Amino acid sequence: VQLQASGGGLVHSGGSLTLSCLASGLDFRVNALGWYRRPPGKERERVATISSTSSTNYADSVKGRFTISRDNAKNTVYLQMNNLQPEDTAVYYCNGGHTSPNVVGIYWGQGTQVTVSS
């Protein structure tokens, strides 16, 4: 199983980015998927999850600004991030490997850096 994340970069405060995560070797359609992040010097935190039926859940800190979505035909999960703020700076990881969005899956992508300048 491989999760290949991409789309990170450097943006100014208020800017937008879209992260993508291509999954291979995974029964994509039945898996819940998620995005997590690790800010500098902090613990990993959940950002958003999406179930196999596309039910979504967000951390309070990103509600209204981030949108998680999935394309089962492309085995890809996305994270659209709008109105980015410096506190969103982190390494972002995609996650999968469990059918429940309430359980952290066993598979992780390699991480993609998002840096937001003020």
mmCIF file of N, CA and C in Angstrom:
data_model
loop_
_atom_site.group_PDB
_atom_site.id
_atom_site.type_symbol
_atom_site.label_atom_id
_atom_site.label_comp_id
_atom_site.label_asym_id
_atom_site.label_seq_id
_atom_site.Cartn_x
_atom_site.Cartn_y
_atom_site.Cartn_z
ATOM 1 N N VAL A 1 0.846 -1.188 0.000
ATOM 2 C CA VAL A 1 0.000 0.000 0.000
ATOM 3 C C VAL A 1 0.880 1.235 0.000
ATOM 4 N N GLN A 2 0.516 2.197 -0.849
ATOM 5 C CA GLN A 2 1.242 3.472 -0.891
ATOM 6 C C GLN A 2 0.241 4.612 -0.916
ATOM 7 N N LEU A 3 0.552 5.630 -0.149
ATOM 8 C CA LEU A 3 -0.207 6.877 -0.175
ATOM 9 C C LEU A 3 0.777 7.969 -0.566
ATOM 10 N N GLN A 4 0.528 8.595 -1.706
ATOM 11 C CA GLN A 4 1.455 9.588 -2.244
ATOM 12 C C GLN A 4 0.816 10.960 -2.170
ATOM 13 N N ALA A 5 1.299 11.770 -1.240
ATOM 14 C CA ALA A 5 0.736 13.107 -1.053
ATOM 15 C C ALA A 5 1.511 14.131 -1.869
ATOM 16 N N SER A 6 0.801 15.137 -2.317
ATOM 17 C CA SER A 6 1.433 16.216 -3.072
ATOM 18 C C SER A 6 0.604 17.489 -2.924
ATOM 19 N N GLY A 7 1.183 18.603 -3.371
ATOM 20 C CA GLY A 7 0.431 19.850 -3.404
ATOM 21 C C GLY A 7 0.827 20.874 -2.368
ATOM 22 N N GLY A 8 1.742 20.538 -1.482
ATOM 23 C CA GLY A 8 2.162 21.510 -0.487
ATOM 24 C C GLY A 8 2.968 22.637 -1.118
ATOM 25 N N GLY A 9 3.266 23.643 -0.307
ATOM 26 C CA GLY A 9 4.052 24.758 -0.796
ATOM 27 C C GLY A 9 4.043 25.922 0.159
ATOM 28 N N LEU A 10 4.521 27.041 -0.343
ATOM 29 C CA LEU A 10 4.598 28.283 0.440
ATOM 30 C C LEU A 10 3.560 29.267 -0.090
ATOM 31 N N VAL A 11 2.708 29.754 0.804
ATOM 32 C CA VAL A 11 1.699 30.733 0.413
ATOM 33 C C VAL A 11 1.651 31.851 1.447
ATOM 34 N N HIS A 12 1.105 32.973 1.045
ATOM 35 C CA HIS A 12 0.898 34.077 1.970
ATOM 36 C C HIS A 12 -0.400 33.857 2.749
ATOM 37 N N SER A 13 -0.483 34.491 3.883
ATOM 38 C CA SER A 13 -1.703 34.439 4.681
ATOM 39 C C SER A 13 -2.906 34.850 3.820
ATOM 40 N N GLY A 14 -3.981 34.060 3.928
ATOM 41 C CA GLY A 14 -5.171 34.293 3.127
ATOM 42 C C GLY A 14 -5.187 33.523 1.822
ATOM 43 N N GLY A 15 -4.097 32.887 1.491
ATOM 44 C CA GLY A 15 -4.002 32.138 0.251
ATOM 45 C C GLY A 15 -4.637 30.756 0.333
ATOM 46 N N SER A 16 -4.541 30.031 -0.770
ATOM 47 C CA SER A 16 -5.165 28.705 -0.881
ATOM 48 C C SER A 16 -4.184 27.685 -1.441
ATOM 49 N N LEU A 17 -4.403 26.458 -1.061
ATOM 50 C CA LEU A 17 -3.681 25.318 -1.614
ATOM 51 C C LEU A 17 -4.620 24.126 -1.647
ATOM 52 N N THR A 18 -4.354 23.222 -2.572
ATOM 53 C CA THR A 18 -5.077 21.959 -2.606
ATOM 54 C C THR A 18 -4.081 20.817 -2.522
ATOM 55 N N LEU A 19 -4.244 19.992 -1.520
ATOM 56 C CA LEU A 19 -3.418 18.798 -1.375
ATOM 57 C C LEU A 19 -4.125 17.615 -2.020
ATOM 58 N N SER A 20 -3.329 16.724 -2.578
ATOM 59 C CA SER A 20 -3.855 15.496 -3.173
ATOM 60 C C SER A 20 -3.119 14.315 -2.575
ATOM 61 N N CYS A 21 -3.816 13.187 -2.502
ATOM 62 C CA CYS A 21 -3.187 11.958 -2.020
ATOM 63 C C CYS A 21 -3.688 10.804 -2.861
ATOM 64 N N LEU A 22 -2.769 10.234 -3.629
ATOM 65 C CA LEU A 22 -3.089 9.101 -4.499
ATOM 66 C C LEU A 22 -2.785 7.811 -3.761
ATOM 67 N N ALA A 23 -3.777 6.947 -3.671
ATOM 68 C CA ALA A 23 -3.615 5.670 -2.969
ATOM 69 C C ALA A 23 -3.471 4.530 -3.964
ATOM 70 N N SER A 24 -2.597 3.605 -3.656
ATOM 71 C CA SER A 24 -2.448 2.402 -4.469
ATOM 72 C C SER A 24 -2.312 1.206 -3.542
ATOM 73 N N GLY A 25 -2.822 0.068 -4.030
ATOM 74 C CA GLY A 25 -2.753 -1.144 -3.235
ATOM 75 C C GLY A 25 -3.759 -1.218 -2.110
ATOM 76 N N LEU A 26 -4.722 -0.291 -2.137
ATOM 77 C CA LEU A 26 -5.715 -0.173 -1.078
ATOM 78 C C LEU A 26 -7.103 -0.364 -1.692
ATOM 79 N N ASP A 27 -8.002 -1.022 -0.954
ATOM 80 C CA ASP A 27 -9.392 -1.106 -1.414
ATOM 81 C C ASP A 27 -10.026 0.254 -1.149
ATOM 82 N N PHE A 28 -9.774 1.184 -2.060
ATOM 83 C CA PHE A 28 -10.046 2.595 -1.817
ATOM 84 C C PHE A 28 -11.495 2.854 -1.465
ATOM 85 N N ARG A 29 -12.402 2.216 -2.174
ATOM 86 C CA ARG A 29 -13.819 2.564 -2.022
ATOM 87 C C ARG A 29 -14.356 2.289 -0.625
ATOM 88 N N VAL A 30 -13.816 1.317 0.076
ATOM 89 C CA VAL A 30 -14.369 0.972 1.393
ATOM 90 C C VAL A 30 -13.595 1.628 2.533
ATOM 91 N N ASN A 31 -12.531 2.326 2.172
ATOM 92 C CA ASN A 31 -11.707 2.929 3.202
ATOM 93 C C ASN A 31 -12.149 4.334 3.556
ATOM 94 N N ALA A 32 -12.131 4.619 4.838
ATOM 95 C CA ALA A 32 -12.159 6.007 5.278
ATOM 96 C C ALA A 32 -10.762 6.585 5.083
ATOM 97 N N LEU A 33 -10.710 7.881 4.866
ATOM 98 C CA LEU A 33 -9.438 8.539 4.610
ATOM 99 C C LEU A 33 -9.357 9.802 5.455
ATOM 100 N N GLY A 34 -8.152 10.239 5.690
ATOM 101 C CA GLY A 34 -8.016 11.432 6.510
ATOM 102 C C GLY A 34 -6.772 12.223 6.190
ATOM 103 N N TRP A 35 -6.792 13.463 6.614
ATOM 104 C CA TRP A 35 -5.617 14.331 6.572
ATOM 105 C C TRP A 35 -5.274 14.717 8.010
ATOM 106 N N TYR A 36 -4.002 14.609 8.304
ATOM 107 C CA TYR A 36 -3.475 14.998 9.607
ATOM 108 C C TYR A 36 -2.320 15.960 9.372
ATOM 109 N N ARG A 37 -1.939 16.659 10.411
ATOM 110 C CA ARG A 37 -0.801 17.568 10.272
ATOM 111 C C ARG A 37 0.022 17.593 11.543
ATOM 112 N N ARG A 38 1.288 17.927 11.378
ATOM 113 C CA ARG A 38 2.194 18.092 12.510
ATOM 114 C C ARG A 38 2.835 19.471 12.407
ATOM 115 N N PRO A 39 2.340 20.414 13.200
ATOM 116 C CA PRO A 39 2.960 21.751 13.199
ATOM 117 C C PRO A 39 4.354 21.683 13.812
ATOM 118 N N PRO A 40 5.201 22.640 13.539
ATOM 119 C CA PRO A 40 6.557 22.634 14.098
ATOM 120 C C PRO A 40 6.542 22.572 15.622
ATOM 121 N N GLY A 41 7.235 21.605 16.189
ATOM 122 C CA GLY A 41 7.349 21.490 17.631
ATOM 123 C C GLY A 41 6.107 21.006 18.348
ATOM 124 N N LYS A 42 5.118 20.531 17.582
ATOM 125 C CA LYS A 42 3.866 20.105 18.211
ATOM 126 C C LYS A 42 3.539 18.667 17.839
ATOM 127 N N GLU A 43 2.520 18.139 18.494
ATOM 128 C CA GLU A 43 2.075 16.792 18.202
ATOM 129 C C GLU A 43 1.231 16.767 16.930
ATOM 130 N N ARG A 44 1.140 15.583 16.355
ATOM 131 C CA ARG A 44 0.280 15.400 15.194
ATOM 132 C C ARG A 44 -1.177 15.627 15.590
ATOM 133 N N GLU A 45 -1.928 16.222 14.699
ATOM 134 C CA GLU A 45 -3.346 16.460 14.968
ATOM 135 C C GLU A 45 -4.184 16.120 13.741
ATOM 136 N N ARG A 46 -5.391 15.717 14.023
ATOM 137 C CA ARG A 46 -6.329 15.409 12.935
ATOM 138 C C ARG A 46 -6.833 16.708 12.317
ATOM 139 N N VAL A 47 -6.906 16.735 10.996
ATOM 140 C CA VAL A 47 -7.425 17.903 10.285
ATOM 141 C C VAL A 47 -8.835 17.622 9.768
ATOM 142 N N ALA A 48 -8.986 16.523 9.042
ATOM 143 C CA ALA A 48 -10.282 16.195 8.448
ATOM 144 C C ALA A 48 -10.299 14.725 8.087
ATOM 145 N N THR A 49 -11.498 14.140 8.123
ATOM 146 C CA THR A 49 -11.683 12.765 7.688
ATOM 147 C C THR A 49 -12.892 12.679 6.777
ATOM 148 N N ILE A 50 -12.893 11.633 5.948
ATOM 149 C CA ILE A 50 -14.016 11.391 5.058
ATOM 150 C C ILE A 50 -14.282 9.898 5.027
ATOM 151 N N SER A 51 -15.548 9.537 5.187
ATOM 152 C CA SER A 51 -15.909 8.129 5.212
ATOM 153 C C SER A 51 -16.045 7.585 3.791
ATOM 154 N N SER A 52 -16.307 6.287 3.692
ATOM 155 C CA SER A 52 -16.503 5.658 2.387
ATOM 156 C C SER A 52 -17.756 6.194 1.700
ATOM 157 N N THR A 53 -18.681 6.746 2.477
ATOM 158 C CA THR A 53 -19.901 7.327 1.906
ATOM 159 C C THR A 53 -19.804 8.846 1.810
ATOM 160 N N SER A 54 -18.582 9.362 1.970
ATOM 161 C CA SER A 54 -18.266 10.788 1.841
ATOM 162 C C SER A 54 -18.837 11.658 2.951
ATOM 163 N N SER A 55 -19.095 11.069 4.096
ATOM 164 C CA SER A 55 -19.422 11.863 5.277
ATOM 165 C C SER A 55 -18.125 12.463 5.812
ATOM 166 N N THR A 56 -18.162 13.747 6.120
ATOM 167 C CA THR A 56 -16.925 14.436 6.499
ATOM 168 C C THR A 56 -16.958 14.925 7.943
ATOM 169 N N ASN A 57 -15.754 15.120 8.467
ATOM 170 C CA ASN A 57 -15.595 15.643 9.818
ATOM 171 C C ASN A 57 -14.334 16.487 9.846
ATOM 172 N N TYR A 58 -14.412 17.630 10.550
ATOM 173 C CA TYR A 58 -13.289 18.567 10.548
ATOM 174 C C TYR A 58 -12.885 18.960 11.961
ATOM 175 N N ALA A 59 -11.622 19.262 12.122
ATOM 176 C CA ALA A 59 -11.163 19.890 13.345
ATOM 177 C C ALA A 59 -11.761 21.287 13.425
ATOM 178 N N ASP A 60 -12.060 21.729 14.632
ATOM 179 C CA ASP A 60 -12.675 23.050 14.798
ATOM 180 C C ASP A 60 -11.827 24.159 14.183
ATOM 181 N N SER A 61 -10.532 23.990 14.229
ATOM 182 C CA SER A 61 -9.629 25.038 13.761
ATOM 183 C C SER A 61 -9.677 25.258 12.251
ATOM 184 N N VAL A 62 -10.230 24.300 11.509
ATOM 185 C CA VAL A 62 -10.242 24.432 10.044
ATOM 186 C C VAL A 62 -11.654 24.471 9.463
ATOM 187 N N LYS A 63 -12.654 24.319 10.310
ATOM 188 C CA LYS A 63 -14.039 24.331 9.815
ATOM 189 C C LYS A 63 -14.336 25.629 9.087
ATOM 190 N N GLY A 64 -14.974 25.479 7.935
ATOM 191 C CA GLY A 64 -15.321 26.650 7.140
ATOM 192 C C GLY A 64 -14.209 27.118 6.211
ATOM 193 N N ARG A 65 -13.010 26.592 6.391
ATOM 194 C CA ARG A 65 -11.882 26.984 5.546
ATOM 195 C C ARG A 65 -11.352 25.830 4.706
ATOM 196 N N PHE A 66 -11.397 24.617 5.241
ATOM 197 C CA PHE A 66 -10.859 23.446 4.551
ATOM 198 C C PHE A 66 -12.010 22.550 4.110
ATOM 199 N N THR A 67 -11.798 21.860 2.986
ATOM 200 C CA THR A 67 -12.774 20.898 2.490
ATOM 201 C C THR A 67 -12.059 19.629 2.061
ATOM 202 N N ILE A 68 -12.472 18.510 2.632
ATOM 203 C CA ILE A 68 -11.941 17.208 2.224
ATOM 204 C C ILE A 68 -12.913 16.577 1.244
ATOM 205 N N SER A 69 -12.374 15.922 0.236
ATOM 206 C CA SER A 69 -13.218 15.242 -0.750
ATOM 207 C C SER A 69 -12.469 14.036 -1.284
ATOM 208 N N ARG A 70 -13.187 13.181 -1.969
ATOM 209 C CA ARG A 70 -12.555 11.987 -2.524
ATOM 210 C C ARG A 70 -13.103 11.718 -3.906
ATOM 211 N N ASP A 71 -12.254 11.119 -4.736
ATOM 212 C CA ASP A 71 -12.639 10.686 -6.070
ATOM 213 C C ASP A 71 -12.288 9.204 -6.163
ATOM 214 N N ASN A 72 -13.293 8.367 -6.012
ATOM 215 C CA ASN A 72 -13.036 6.921 -6.003
ATOM 216 C C ASN A 72 -12.532 6.421 -7.349
ATOM 217 N N ALA A 73 -12.917 7.076 -8.420
ATOM 218 C CA ALA A 73 -12.460 6.652 -9.747
ATOM 219 C C ALA A 73 -10.961 6.891 -9.920
ATOM 220 N N LYS A 74 -10.435 7.853 -9.173
ATOM 221 C CA LYS A 74 -9.015 8.193 -9.281
ATOM 222 C C LYS A 74 -8.207 7.734 -8.068
ATOM 223 N N ASN A 75 -8.860 7.058 -7.143
ATOM 224 C CA ASN A 75 -8.182 6.615 -5.906
ATOM 225 C C ASN A 75 -7.463 7.770 -5.216
ATOM 226 N N THR A 76 -8.116 8.907 -5.186
ATOM 227 C CA THR A 76 -7.469 10.115 -4.675
ATOM 228 C C THR A 76 -8.366 10.826 -3.662
ATOM 229 N N VAL A 77 -7.734 11.315 -2.607
ATOM 230 C CA VAL A 77 -8.407 12.154 -1.624
ATOM 231 C C VAL A 77 -7.761 13.535 -1.672
ATOM 232 N N TYR A 78 -8.576 14.560 -1.516
ATOM 233 C CA TYR A 78 -8.120 15.937 -1.637
ATOM 234 C C TYR A 78 -8.367 16.707 -0.347
ATOM 235 N N LEU A 79 -7.588 17.757 -0.172
ATOM 236 C CA LEU A 79 -7.844 18.707 0.902
ATOM 237 C C LEU A 79 -7.704 20.105 0.312
ATOM 238 N N GLN A 80 -8.839 20.748 0.109
ATOM 239 C CA GLN A 80 -8.845 22.117 -0.367
ATOM 240 C C GLN A 80 -8.725 23.029 0.849
ATOM 241 N N MET A 81 -7.706 23.875 0.855
ATOM 242 C CA MET A 81 -7.442 24.748 2.001
ATOM 243 C C MET A 81 -7.522 26.205 1.560
ATOM 244 N N ASN A 82 -8.482 26.910 2.120
ATOM 245 C CA ASN A 82 -8.676 28.325 1.806
ATOM 246 C C ASN A 82 -8.385 29.183 3.026
ATOM 247 N N ASN A 83 -8.150 30.455 2.774
ATOM 248 C CA ASN A 83 -7.882 31.418 3.856
ATOM 249 C C ASN A 83 -6.833 30.866 4.822
ATOM 250 N N LEU A 84 -5.738 30.392 4.270
ATOM 251 C CA LEU A 84 -4.678 29.816 5.093
ATOM 252 C C LEU A 84 -4.066 30.862 6.014
ATOM 253 N N GLN A 85 -3.728 30.418 7.200
ATOM 254 C CA GLN A 85 -3.152 31.273 8.224
ATOM 255 C C GLN A 85 -1.803 30.719 8.676
ATOM 256 N N PRO A 86 -0.946 31.542 9.251
ATOM 257 C CA PRO A 86 0.364 31.040 9.684
ATOM 258 C C PRO A 86 0.265 29.821 10.610
ATOM 259 N N GLU A 87 -0.780 29.739 11.397
ATOM 260 C CA GLU A 87 -0.911 28.581 12.303
ATOM 261 C C GLU A 87 -1.252 27.292 11.567
ATOM 262 N N ASP A 88 -1.532 27.377 10.273
ATOM 263 C CA ASP A 88 -1.749 26.180 9.459
ATOM 264 C C ASP A 88 -0.430 25.587 8.960
ATOM 265 N N THR A 89 0.659 26.271 9.203
ATOM 266 C CA THR A 89 1.977 25.761 8.801
ATOM 267 C C THR A 89 2.249 24.431 9.485
ATOM 268 N N ALA A 90 2.535 23.422 8.677
ATOM 269 C CA ALA A 90 2.741 22.070 9.204
ATOM 270 C C ALA A 90 3.138 21.148 8.065
ATOM 271 N N VAL A 91 3.556 19.950 8.442
ATOM 272 C CA VAL A 91 3.664 18.864 7.471
ATOM 273 C C VAL A 91 2.319 18.139 7.489
ATOM 274 N N TYR A 92 1.742 17.999 6.321
ATOM 275 C CA TYR A 92 0.427 17.381 6.190
ATOM 276 C C TYR A 92 0.587 15.950 5.680
ATOM 277 N N TYR A 93 -0.155 15.045 6.325
ATOM 278 C CA TYR A 93 -0.080 13.627 5.991
ATOM 279 C C TYR A 93 -1.466 13.094 5.648
ATOM 280 N N CYS A 94 -1.534 12.280 4.614
ATOM 281 C CA CYS A 94 -2.787 11.580 4.369
ATOM 282 C C CYS A 94 -2.718 10.216 5.056
ATOM 283 N N ASN A 95 -3.892 9.702 5.349
ATOM 284 C CA ASN A 95 -3.994 8.494 6.162
ATOM 285 C C ASN A 95 -5.116 7.622 5.647
ATOM 286 N N GLY A 96 -4.909 6.319 5.703
ATOM 287 C CA GLY A 96 -5.947 5.385 5.302
ATOM 288 C C GLY A 96 -5.674 4.013 5.871
ATOM 289 N N GLY A 97 -6.593 3.080 5.606
ATOM 290 C CA GLY A 97 -6.374 1.715 6.050
ATOM 291 C C GLY A 97 -7.397 1.188 7.020
ATOM 292 N N HIS A 98 -8.450 1.985 7.270
ATOM 293 C CA HIS A 98 -9.520 1.491 8.133
ATOM 294 C C HIS A 98 -10.853 1.919 7.530
ATOM 295 N N THR A 99 -11.881 1.142 7.800
ATOM 296 C CA THR A 99 -13.184 1.481 7.236
ATOM 297 C C THR A 99 -13.898 2.573 8.030
ATOM 298 N N SER A 100 -13.499 2.781 9.264
ATOM 299 C CA SER A 100 -14.143 3.798 10.096
ATOM 300 C C SER A 100 -13.342 5.096 10.081
ATOM 301 N N PRO A 101 -14.014 6.223 9.865
ATOM 302 C CA PRO A 101 -13.309 7.511 9.926
ATOM 303 C C PRO A 101 -12.910 7.893 11.351
ATOM 304 N N ASN A 102 -13.411 7.155 12.333
ATOM 305 C CA ASN A 102 -13.098 7.465 13.732
ATOM 306 C C ASN A 102 -11.860 6.728 14.229
ATOM 307 N N VAL A 103 -11.278 5.950 13.356
ATOM 308 C CA VAL A 103 -10.087 5.172 13.705
ATOM 309 C C VAL A 103 -8.943 5.607 12.791
ATOM 310 N N VAL A 104 -7.806 5.864 13.367
ATOM 311 C CA VAL A 104 -6.648 6.217 12.552
ATOM 312 C C VAL A 104 -6.179 4.983 11.803
ATOM 313 N N GLY A 105 -6.067 5.085 10.484
ATOM 314 C CA GLY A 105 -5.643 3.962 9.681
ATOM 315 C C GLY A 105 -4.169 3.641 9.876
ATOM 316 N N ILE A 106 -3.748 2.511 9.349
ATOM 317 C CA ILE A 106 -2.371 2.069 9.561
ATOM 318 C C ILE A 106 -1.420 2.571 8.485
ATOM 319 N N TYR A 107 -1.970 3.180 7.444
ATOM 320 C CA TYR A 107 -1.120 3.620 6.338
ATOM 321 C C TYR A 107 -1.012 5.144 6.326
ATOM 322 N N TRP A 108 0.232 5.612 6.078
ATOM 323 C CA TRP A 108 0.499 7.040 6.036
ATOM 324 C C TRP A 108 1.218 7.411 4.758
ATOM 325 N N GLY A 109 0.877 8.564 4.227
ATOM 326 C CA GLY A 109 1.659 9.135 3.155
ATOM 327 C C GLY A 109 2.951 9.711 3.690
ATOM 328 N N GLN A 110 3.773 10.192 2.795
ATOM 329 C CA GLN A 110 5.105 10.648 3.181
ATOM 330 C C GLN A 110 5.114 12.056 3.744
ATOM 331 N N GLY A 111 4.008 12.768 3.632
ATOM 332 C CA GLY A 111 3.952 14.124 4.152
ATOM 333 C C GLY A 111 4.294 15.153 3.102
ATOM 334 N N THR A 112 3.607 16.261 3.169
ATOM 335 C CA THR A 112 3.888 17.381 2.282
ATOM 336 C C THR A 112 3.860 18.663 3.108
ATOM 337 N N GLN A 113 4.865 19.497 2.917
ATOM 338 C CA GLN A 113 5.035 20.698 3.744
ATOM 339 C C GLN A 113 4.147 21.831 3.252
ATOM 340 N N VAL A 114 3.426 22.410 4.175
ATOM 341 C CA VAL A 114 2.654 23.623 3.908
ATOM 342 C C VAL A 114 3.196 24.720 4.806
ATOM 343 N N THR A 115 3.615 25.808 4.203
ATOM 344 C CA THR A 115 4.136 26.939 4.955
ATOM 345 C C THR A 115 3.342 28.186 4.594
ATOM 346 N N VAL A 116 2.803 28.853 5.613
ATOM 347 C CA VAL A 116 2.003 30.049 5.401
ATOM 348 C C VAL A 116 2.725 31.227 6.042
ATOM 349 N N SER A 117 3.064 32.191 5.220
ATOM 350 C CA SER A 117 3.765 33.373 5.730
ATOM 351 C C SER A 117 2.763 34.472 6.074
ATOM 352 N N SER A 118 3.096 35.251 7.068
ATOM 353 C CA SER A 118 2.186 36.324 7.504
ATOM 354 C C SER A 118 2.428 37.603 6.728
#
